[in-house]
Short mmCIF file of C-alpha atoms in Angstrom, two decimals:
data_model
loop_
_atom_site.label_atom_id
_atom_site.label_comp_id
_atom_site.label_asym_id
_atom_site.label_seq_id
_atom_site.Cartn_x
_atom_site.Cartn_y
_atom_site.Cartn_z
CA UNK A 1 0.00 0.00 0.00
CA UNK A 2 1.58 3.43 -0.96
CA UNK A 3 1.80 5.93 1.64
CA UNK A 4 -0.93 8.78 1.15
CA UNK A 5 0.46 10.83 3.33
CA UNK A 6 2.07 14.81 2.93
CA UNK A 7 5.12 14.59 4.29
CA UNK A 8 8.07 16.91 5.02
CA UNK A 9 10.81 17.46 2.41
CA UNK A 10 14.06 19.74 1.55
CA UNK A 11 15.09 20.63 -1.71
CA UNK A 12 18.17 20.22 -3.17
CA UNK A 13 20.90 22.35 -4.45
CA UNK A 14 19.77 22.85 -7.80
CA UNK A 15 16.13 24.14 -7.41
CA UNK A 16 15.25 24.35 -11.22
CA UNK A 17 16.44 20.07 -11.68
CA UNK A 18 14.12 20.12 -8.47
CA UNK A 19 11.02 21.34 -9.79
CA UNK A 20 11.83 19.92 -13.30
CA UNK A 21 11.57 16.04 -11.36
CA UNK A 22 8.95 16.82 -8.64
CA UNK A 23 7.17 19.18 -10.29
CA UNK A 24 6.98 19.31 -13.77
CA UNK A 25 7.74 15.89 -14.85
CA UNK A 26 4.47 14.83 -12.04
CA UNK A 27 2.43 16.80 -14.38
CA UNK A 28 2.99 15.37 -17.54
CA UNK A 29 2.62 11.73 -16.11
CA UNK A 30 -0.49 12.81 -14.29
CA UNK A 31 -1.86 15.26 -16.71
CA UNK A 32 -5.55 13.31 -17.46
CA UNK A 33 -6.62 12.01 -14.55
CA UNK A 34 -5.17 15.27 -12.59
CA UNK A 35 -7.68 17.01 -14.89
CA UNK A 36 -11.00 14.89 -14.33
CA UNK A 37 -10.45 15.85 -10.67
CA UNK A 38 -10.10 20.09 -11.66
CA UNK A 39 -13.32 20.63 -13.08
CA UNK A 40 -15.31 23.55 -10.61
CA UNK A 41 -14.11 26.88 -10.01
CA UNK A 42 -13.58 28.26 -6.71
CA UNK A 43 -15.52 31.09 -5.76
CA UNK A 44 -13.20 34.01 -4.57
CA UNK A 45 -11.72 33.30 -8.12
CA UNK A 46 -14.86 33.26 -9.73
CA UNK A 47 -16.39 36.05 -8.54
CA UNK A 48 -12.98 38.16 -9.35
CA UNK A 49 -12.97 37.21 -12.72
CA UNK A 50 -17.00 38.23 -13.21
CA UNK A 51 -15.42 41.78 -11.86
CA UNK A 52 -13.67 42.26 -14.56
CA UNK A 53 -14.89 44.80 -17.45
CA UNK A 54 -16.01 43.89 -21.14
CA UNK A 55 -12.63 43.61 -23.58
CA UNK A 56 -10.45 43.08 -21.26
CA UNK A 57 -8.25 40.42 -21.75
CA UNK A 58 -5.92 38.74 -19.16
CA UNK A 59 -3.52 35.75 -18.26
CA UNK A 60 -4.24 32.63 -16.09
CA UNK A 61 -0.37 31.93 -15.44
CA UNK A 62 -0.48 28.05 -14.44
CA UNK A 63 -3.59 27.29 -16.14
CA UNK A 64 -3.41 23.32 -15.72
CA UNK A 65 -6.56 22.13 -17.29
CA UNK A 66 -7.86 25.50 -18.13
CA UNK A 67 -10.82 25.00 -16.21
CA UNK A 68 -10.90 29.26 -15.36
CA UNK A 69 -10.27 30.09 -19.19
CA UNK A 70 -14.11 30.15 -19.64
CA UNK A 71 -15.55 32.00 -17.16
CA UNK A 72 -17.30 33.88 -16.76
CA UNK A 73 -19.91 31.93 -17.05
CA UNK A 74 -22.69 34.71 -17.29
CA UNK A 75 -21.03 36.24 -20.25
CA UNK A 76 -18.54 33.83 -22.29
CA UNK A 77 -16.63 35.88 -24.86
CA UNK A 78 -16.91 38.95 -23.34
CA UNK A 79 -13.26 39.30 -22.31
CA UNK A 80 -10.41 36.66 -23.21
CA UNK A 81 -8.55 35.08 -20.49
CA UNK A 82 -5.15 33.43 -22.15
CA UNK A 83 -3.58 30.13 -20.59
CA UNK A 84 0.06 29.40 -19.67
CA UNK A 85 1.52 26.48 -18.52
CA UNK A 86 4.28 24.37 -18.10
CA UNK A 87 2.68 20.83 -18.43
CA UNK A 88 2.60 20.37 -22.43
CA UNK A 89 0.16 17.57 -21.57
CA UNK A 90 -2.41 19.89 -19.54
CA UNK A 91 -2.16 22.60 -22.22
CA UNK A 92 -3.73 20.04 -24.72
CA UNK A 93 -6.72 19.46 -22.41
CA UNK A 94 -6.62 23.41 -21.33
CA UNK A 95 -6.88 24.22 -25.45
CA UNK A 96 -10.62 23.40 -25.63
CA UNK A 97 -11.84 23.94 -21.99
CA UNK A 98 -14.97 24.02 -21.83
CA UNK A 99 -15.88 22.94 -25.84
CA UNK A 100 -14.45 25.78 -26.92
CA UNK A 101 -11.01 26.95 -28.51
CA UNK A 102 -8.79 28.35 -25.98
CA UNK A 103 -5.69 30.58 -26.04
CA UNK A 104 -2.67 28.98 -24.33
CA UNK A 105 0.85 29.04 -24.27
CA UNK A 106 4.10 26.67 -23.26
CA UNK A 107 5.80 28.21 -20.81
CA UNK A 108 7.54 28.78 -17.82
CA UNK A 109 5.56 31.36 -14.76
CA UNK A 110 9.99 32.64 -14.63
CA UNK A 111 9.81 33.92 -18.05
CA UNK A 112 7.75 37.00 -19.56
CA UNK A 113 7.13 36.39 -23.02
CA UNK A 114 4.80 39.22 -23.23
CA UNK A 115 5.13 42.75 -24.30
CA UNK A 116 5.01 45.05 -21.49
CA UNK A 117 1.56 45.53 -19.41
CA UNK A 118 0.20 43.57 -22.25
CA UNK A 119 -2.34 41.98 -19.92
CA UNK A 120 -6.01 43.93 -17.52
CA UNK A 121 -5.48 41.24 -15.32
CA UNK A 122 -4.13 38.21 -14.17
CA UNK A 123 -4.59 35.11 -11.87
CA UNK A 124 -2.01 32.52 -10.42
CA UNK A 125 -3.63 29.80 -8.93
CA UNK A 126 -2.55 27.17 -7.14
CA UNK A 127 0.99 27.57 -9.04
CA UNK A 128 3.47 29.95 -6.92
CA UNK A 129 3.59 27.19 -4.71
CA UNK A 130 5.61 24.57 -6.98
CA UNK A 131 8.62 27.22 -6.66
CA UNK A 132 11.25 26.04 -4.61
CA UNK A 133 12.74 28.81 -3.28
CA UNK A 134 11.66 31.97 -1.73
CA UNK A 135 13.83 33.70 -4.14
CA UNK A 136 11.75 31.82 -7.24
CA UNK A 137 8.45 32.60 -5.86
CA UNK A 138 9.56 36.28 -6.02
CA UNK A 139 10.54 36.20 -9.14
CA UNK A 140 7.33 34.42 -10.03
CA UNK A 141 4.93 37.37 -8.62
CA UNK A 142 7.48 39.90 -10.38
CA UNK A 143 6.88 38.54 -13.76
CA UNK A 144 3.24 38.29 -13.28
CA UNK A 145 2.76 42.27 -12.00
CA UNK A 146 5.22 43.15 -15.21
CA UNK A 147 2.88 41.54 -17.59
CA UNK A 148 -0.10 44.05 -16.11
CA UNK A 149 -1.23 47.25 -17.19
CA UNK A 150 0.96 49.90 -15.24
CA UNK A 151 -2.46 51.97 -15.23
CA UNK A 152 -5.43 49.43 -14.29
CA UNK A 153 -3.52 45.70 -13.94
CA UNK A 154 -4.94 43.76 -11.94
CA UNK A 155 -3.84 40.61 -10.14
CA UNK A 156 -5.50 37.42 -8.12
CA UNK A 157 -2.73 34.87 -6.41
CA UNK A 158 -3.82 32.14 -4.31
CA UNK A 159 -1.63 29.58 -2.82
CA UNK A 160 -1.55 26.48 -0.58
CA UNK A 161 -1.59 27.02 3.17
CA UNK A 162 -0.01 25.46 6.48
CA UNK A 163 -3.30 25.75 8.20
CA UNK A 164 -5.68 23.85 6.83
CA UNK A 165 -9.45 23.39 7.03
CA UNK A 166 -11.33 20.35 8.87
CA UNK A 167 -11.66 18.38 5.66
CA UNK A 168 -7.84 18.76 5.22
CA UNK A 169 -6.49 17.85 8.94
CA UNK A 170 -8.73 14.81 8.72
CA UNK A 171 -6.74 13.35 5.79
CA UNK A 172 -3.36 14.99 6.29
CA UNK A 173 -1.01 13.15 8.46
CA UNK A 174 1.42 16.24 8.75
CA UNK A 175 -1.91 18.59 10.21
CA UNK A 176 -2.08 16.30 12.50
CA UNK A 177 0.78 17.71 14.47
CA UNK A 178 -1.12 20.84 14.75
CA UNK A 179 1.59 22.13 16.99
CA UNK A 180 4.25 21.77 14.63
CA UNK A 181 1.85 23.64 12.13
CA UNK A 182 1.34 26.55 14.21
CA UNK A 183 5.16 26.97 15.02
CA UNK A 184 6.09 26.67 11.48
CA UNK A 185 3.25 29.24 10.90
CA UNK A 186 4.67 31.62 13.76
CA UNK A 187 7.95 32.34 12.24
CA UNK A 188 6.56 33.09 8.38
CA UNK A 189 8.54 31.19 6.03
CA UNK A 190 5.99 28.05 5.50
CA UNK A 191 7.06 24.29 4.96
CA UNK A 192 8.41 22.34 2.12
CA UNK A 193 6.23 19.44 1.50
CA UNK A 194 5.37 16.39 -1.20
CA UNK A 195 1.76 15.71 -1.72
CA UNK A 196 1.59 12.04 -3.25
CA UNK A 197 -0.80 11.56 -6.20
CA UNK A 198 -1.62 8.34 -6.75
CA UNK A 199 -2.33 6.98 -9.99
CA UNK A 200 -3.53 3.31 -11.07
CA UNK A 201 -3.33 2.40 -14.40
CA UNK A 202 -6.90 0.59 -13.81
CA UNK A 203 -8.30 3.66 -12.44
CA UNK A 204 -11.33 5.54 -13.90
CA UNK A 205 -11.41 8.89 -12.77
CA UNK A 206 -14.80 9.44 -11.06
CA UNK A 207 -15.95 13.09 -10.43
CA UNK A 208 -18.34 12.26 -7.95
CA UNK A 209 -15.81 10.94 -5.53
CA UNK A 210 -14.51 14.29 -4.39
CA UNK A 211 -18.06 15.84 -2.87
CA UNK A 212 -15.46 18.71 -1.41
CA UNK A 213 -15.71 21.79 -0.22
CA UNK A 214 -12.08 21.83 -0.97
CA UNK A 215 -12.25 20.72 -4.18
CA UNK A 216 -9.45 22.72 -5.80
CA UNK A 217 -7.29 22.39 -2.95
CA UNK A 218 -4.67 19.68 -4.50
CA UNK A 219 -4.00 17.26 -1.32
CA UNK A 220 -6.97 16.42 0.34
CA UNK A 221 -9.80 15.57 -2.25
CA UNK A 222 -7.40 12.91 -4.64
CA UNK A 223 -5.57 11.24 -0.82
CA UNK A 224 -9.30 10.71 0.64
CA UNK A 225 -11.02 9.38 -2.98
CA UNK A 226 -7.98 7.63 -3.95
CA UNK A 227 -7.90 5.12 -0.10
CA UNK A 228 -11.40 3.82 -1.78
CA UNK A 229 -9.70 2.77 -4.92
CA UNK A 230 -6.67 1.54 -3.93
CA UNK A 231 -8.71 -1.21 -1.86
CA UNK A 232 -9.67 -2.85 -5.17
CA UNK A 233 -6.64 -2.04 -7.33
CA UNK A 234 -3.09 -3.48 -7.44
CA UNK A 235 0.16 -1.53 -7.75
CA UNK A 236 -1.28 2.10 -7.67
CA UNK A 237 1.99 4.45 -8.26
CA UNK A 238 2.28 7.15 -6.63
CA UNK A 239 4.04 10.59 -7.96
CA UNK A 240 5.44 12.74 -5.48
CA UNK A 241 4.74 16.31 -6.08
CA UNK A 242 6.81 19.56 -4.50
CA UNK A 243 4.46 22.15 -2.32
CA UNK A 244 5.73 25.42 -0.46
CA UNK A 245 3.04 25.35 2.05
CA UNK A 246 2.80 28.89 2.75
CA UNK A 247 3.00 30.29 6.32
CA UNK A 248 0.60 32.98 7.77
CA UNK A 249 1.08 36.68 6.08
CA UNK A 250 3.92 34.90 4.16
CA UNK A 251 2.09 35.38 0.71
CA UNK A 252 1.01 39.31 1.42
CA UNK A 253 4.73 39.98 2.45
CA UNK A 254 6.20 38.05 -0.96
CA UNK A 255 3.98 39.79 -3.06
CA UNK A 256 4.63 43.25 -1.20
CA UNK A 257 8.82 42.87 -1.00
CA UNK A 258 8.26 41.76 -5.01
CA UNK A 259 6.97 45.26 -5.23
CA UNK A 260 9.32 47.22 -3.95
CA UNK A 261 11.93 45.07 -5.31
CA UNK A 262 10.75 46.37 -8.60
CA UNK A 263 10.50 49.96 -7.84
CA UNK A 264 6.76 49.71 -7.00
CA UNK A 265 5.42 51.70 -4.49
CA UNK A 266 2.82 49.62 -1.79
CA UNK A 267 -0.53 51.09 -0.71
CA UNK A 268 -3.05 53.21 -1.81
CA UNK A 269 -2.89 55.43 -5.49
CA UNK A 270 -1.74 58.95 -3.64
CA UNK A 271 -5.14 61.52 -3.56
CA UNK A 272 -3.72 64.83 -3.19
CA UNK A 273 -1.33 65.02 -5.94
CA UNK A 274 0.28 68.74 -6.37
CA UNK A 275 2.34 69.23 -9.09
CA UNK A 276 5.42 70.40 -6.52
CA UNK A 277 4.59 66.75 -4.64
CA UNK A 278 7.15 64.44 -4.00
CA UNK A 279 4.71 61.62 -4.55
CA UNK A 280 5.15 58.02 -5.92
CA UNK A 281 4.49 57.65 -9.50
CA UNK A 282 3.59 53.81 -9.93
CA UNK A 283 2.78 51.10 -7.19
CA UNK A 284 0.46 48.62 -6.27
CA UNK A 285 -2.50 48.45 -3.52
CA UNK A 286 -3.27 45.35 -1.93
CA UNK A 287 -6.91 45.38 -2.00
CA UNK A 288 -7.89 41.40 -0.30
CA UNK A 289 -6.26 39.25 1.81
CA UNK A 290 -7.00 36.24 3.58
CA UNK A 291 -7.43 32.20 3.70
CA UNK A 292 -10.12 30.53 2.17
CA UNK A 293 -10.28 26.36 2.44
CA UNK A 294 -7.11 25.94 2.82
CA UNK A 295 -5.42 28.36 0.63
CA UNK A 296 -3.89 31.96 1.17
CA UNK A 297 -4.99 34.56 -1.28
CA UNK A 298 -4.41 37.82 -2.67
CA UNK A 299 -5.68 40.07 -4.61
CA UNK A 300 -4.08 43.44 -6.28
CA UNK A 301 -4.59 46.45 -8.08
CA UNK A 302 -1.52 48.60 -10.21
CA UNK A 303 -1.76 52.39 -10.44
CA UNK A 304 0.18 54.99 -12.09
CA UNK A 305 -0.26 58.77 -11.77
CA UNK B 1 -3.78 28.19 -29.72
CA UNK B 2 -2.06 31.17 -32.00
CA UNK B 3 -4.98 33.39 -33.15
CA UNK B 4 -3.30 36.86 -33.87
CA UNK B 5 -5.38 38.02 -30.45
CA UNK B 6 -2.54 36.17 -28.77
CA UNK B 7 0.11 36.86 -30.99
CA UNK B 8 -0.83 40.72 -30.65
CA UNK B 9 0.35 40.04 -26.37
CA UNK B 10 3.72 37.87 -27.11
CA UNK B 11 7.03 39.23 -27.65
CA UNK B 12 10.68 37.59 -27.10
CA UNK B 13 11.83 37.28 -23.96
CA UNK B 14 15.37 36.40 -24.64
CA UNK B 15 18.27 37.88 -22.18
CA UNK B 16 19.17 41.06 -23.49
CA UNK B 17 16.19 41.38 -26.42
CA UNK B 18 14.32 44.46 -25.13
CA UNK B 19 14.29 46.40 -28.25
CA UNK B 20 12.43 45.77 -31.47
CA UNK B 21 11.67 42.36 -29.88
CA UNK B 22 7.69 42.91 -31.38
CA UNK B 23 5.71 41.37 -32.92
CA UNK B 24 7.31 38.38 -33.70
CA UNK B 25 7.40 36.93 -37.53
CA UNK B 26 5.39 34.80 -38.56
CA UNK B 27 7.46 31.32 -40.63
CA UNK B 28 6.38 28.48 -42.57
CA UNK B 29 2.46 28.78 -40.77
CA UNK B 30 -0.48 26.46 -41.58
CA UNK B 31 -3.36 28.22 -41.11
CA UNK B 32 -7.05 26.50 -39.94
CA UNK B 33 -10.17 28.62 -40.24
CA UNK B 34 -12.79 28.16 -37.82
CA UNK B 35 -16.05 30.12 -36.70
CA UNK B 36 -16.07 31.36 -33.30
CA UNK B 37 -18.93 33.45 -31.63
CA UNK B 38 -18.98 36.94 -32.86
CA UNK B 39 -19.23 39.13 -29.56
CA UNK B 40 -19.05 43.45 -30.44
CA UNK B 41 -19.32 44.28 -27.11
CA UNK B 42 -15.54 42.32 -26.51
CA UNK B 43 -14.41 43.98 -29.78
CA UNK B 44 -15.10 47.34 -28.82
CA UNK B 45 -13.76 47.40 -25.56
CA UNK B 46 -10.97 45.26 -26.77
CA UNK B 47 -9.73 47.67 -29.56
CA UNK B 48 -8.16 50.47 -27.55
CA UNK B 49 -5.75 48.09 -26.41
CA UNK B 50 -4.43 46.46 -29.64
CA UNK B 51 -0.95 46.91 -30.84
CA UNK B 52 -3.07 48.00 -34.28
CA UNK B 53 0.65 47.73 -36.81
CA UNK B 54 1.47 44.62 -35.25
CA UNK B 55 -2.24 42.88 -35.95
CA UNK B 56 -2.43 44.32 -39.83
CA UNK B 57 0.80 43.54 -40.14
CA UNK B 58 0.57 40.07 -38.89
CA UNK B 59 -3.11 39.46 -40.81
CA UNK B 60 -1.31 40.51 -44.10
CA UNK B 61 1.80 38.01 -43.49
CA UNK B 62 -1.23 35.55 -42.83
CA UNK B 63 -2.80 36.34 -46.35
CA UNK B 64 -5.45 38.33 -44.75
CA UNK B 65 -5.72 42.32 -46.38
CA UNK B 66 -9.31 43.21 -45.14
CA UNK B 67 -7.55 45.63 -42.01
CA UNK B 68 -7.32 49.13 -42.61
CA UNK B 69 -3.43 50.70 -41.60
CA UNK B 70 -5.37 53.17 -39.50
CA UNK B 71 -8.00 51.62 -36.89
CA UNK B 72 -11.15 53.35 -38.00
CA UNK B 73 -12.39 56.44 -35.46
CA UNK B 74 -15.89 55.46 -36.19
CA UNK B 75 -16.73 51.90 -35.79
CA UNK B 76 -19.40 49.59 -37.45
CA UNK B 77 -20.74 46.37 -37.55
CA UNK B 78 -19.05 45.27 -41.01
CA UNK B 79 -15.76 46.52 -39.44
CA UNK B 80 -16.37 44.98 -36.10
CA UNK B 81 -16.78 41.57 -38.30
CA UNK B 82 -13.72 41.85 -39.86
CA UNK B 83 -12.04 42.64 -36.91
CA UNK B 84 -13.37 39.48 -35.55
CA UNK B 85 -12.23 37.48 -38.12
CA UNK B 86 -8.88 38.18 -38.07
CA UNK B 87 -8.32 38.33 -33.76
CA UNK B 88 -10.46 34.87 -33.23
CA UNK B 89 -10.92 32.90 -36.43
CA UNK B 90 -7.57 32.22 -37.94
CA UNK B 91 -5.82 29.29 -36.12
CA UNK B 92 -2.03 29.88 -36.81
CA UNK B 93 -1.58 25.27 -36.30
CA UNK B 94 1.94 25.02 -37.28
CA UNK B 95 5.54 26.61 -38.39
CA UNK B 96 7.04 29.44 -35.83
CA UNK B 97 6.99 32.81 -34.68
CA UNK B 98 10.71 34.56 -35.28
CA UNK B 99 11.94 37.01 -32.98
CA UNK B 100 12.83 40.69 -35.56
CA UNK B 101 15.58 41.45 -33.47
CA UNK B 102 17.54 38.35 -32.19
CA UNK B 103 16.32 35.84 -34.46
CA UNK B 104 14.87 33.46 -31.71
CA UNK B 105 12.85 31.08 -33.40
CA UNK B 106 9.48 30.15 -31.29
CA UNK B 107 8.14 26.91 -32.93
CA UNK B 108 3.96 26.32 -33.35
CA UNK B 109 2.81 22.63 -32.96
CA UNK B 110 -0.53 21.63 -32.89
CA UNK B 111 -1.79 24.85 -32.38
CA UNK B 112 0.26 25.59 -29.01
CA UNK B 113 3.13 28.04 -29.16
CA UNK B 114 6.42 26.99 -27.04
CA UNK B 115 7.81 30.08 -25.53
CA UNK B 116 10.11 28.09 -22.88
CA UNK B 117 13.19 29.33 -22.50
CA UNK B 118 16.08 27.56 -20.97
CA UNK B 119 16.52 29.91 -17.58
CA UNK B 120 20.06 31.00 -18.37
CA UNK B 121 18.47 32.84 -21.52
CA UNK B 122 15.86 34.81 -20.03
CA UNK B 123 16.64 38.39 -19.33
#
């Protein structure tokens, strides 16, 4: 029987041959039945992307499956929402989400193949988190605020958390040293983790298995479903993936020290702007932050004057 | 997918190409046709932010002429139509995108664009 179980890792030297075995290669092998599983939207993310404006068009930067490429729902067309990924074999099932042709791209969340503040907006979901370093996760949010309009850009990044919900500490071994969680929480810099996926070459992926609420949430759901078919199925293997379990206010201080890495100013667009003001000229605002089943979140607005 | 709506947002993103690095060239394409929904409100939100040089351009290197070189200051439906046509109906399937300025070759296959980079070349 194959251990189910999240357990603690380190990662090596070389973080890019890191992610390239535990992260990217996982995908690949895992691609189909990883994308039967992906299949509803969550609803912080859904009801950002219904905020966004006719003809705007943005980038879902670790797309996976694709499965936010066509909302919204209550107006499909109305804005254009185009997929990146790093899993060749998720991109083919991400190219017609939802029956329809999609826009997606090969590629790597560390490059910026885009002209500049090509994009309204942006989402990163579930994908900052398969960076092995704090340094690439940086990086990652840099690239994502460049590719956003200087004026208007907008920006939702959600990422896995330490502290899970009930669902999750039922299922995750690690949670259960709730302790251990809340220390590795206390001094901000999260916890290195594989999250098994367990495939079986038998197995038919069944949609109904995973009744959620955490359904996006990519430990819990596929670890509970998956100790019901194992019972009747021989030699399940089981693909270890990377997570950076993020720690407490570790996500809205990346994304802010990202910022001002880059020259950005943080907080509010300045009001009372004289023409004699010393006043910053471009920045972000950080305009929602929080946990939601399991995952950190946050949401952010570009301005220029 | 490469429709030219995409194509109109990529540019090379090799270390040390940050001039005339856009649009990228267009090689050895096959082209598919194939409806999609027509949607003017999209369209006319949408056009403020094309880079309009780089989508005629692009269009005409596809075989496609029916773009003005201006974008039109008063906007109709037969416009809007064309406009359409050429942003969301012509699947770029195979061949590569060329970088003007460094010569970076981006190849197409089956309709996905590969834009990785190995991480010592990005800038």
């Amino acid at each position: 029987m194959p251990s189910k179980a999240v357990t603690a890792t380190s990662v090596s030297d070389n973080p890019q041959e890191y992610e390239a075995e535990h992260v990217h290669a996982v995908y690949d092998e895992i691609a189909p039945h990883f994308s039967s599983t992906r299949y509803k939207p969550w609803p912080i993310i859904a009801q950002f992307l219904s905020s966004i404006p006719p003809g705007w068009v943005g980038l879902d930067s670790g797309t996976g499956n694709g499965k936010y490429l066509p909302l919204p729902v209550e107006r499909p067309g109305s804005m254009w929402t185009v997929g990146l990924d790093r899993s060749r074999n998720l991109l083919d099932i991400a190219r017609t989400a939802g029956g329809v042709h999609r826009e997606v791209v090969w590629g790597d969340v560390l490059g910026r193949p885009w002209r500049d503040g090509a994009f309204d907006y942006a989402i990163s979901i579930a994908t900052i988190h398969h960076l092995a370093t704090h340094a690439r996760r940086k990086a990652a949010v840099q690239r994502l605020v460049q590719c956003l309009s200087h004026d208007h850009g907008r920006a939702l990044i959600y990422v896995w958390a330490i502290e899970q919900d009930e669902l999750s500490k039922r299922s995750i071994p690690l949670q259960a040293h709730a302790e251990q969680a809340t220390q590795l929480s206390a001094n901000g810099s999260g916890q290195d983790v594989f999250v098994p996926w367990v495939l079986s070459t038998q197995s038919k992926p069944s949609q109904k298995s995973n009744p959620a609420p955490a359904e996006d949430q990519r430990a819990s759901n596929e670890i509970a479903s998956r100790t019901v078919q194992n019972a009747e199925e021989a030699a399940p293997k089981v693909y270890n993936r990377y997570y950076h379990m993020f720690a407490k206010g570790e996500l809205s201080e990346l994304v802010i020290e990202a910022a001002r890495e880059s020259g950005l100013h943080v907080g509010s667009r300045p009001t009372n702007v004289g023409p004699n003001k010393e006043v910053p000229r471009r920045g972000i605002e950080i305009v929602q932050d929080g946990w939601e089943r399991s995952n950190y979140y946050v949401e952010l607005r570009c301005w220029r004057i | 997918m490469v429709r030219l709506i995409t194509h109109n947002l990529l540019a090379c993103h090799v270390k040390g190409c940050t001039s005339n690095n856009f649009p990228l060239q267009f090689k050895d394409v096959q082209i598919e046709l194939r409806e999609a929904e027509f949607n003017p409100d999209f369209l006319r939100n949408f056009m403020p932010r094309i880079e309009w040089k780089a989508l005629v351009d692009a269009a005409r290197q596809l075989g496609d002429t029916s773009l003005p070189e201006e974008q039109p200051e008063m906007v109709d439906d037969e416009f809007l139509q064309k406009l359409h046509h050429v942003l969301l109906e012509v699947h770029v399937e195979e061949g590569a995108m060329v970088c003007p300025n460094c010569n970076h070759s981006y190849p197409i296959s089956n309709g996905i664009p590969n834009m990785l980079l190995a991480e010592h070349e990005i800038g």
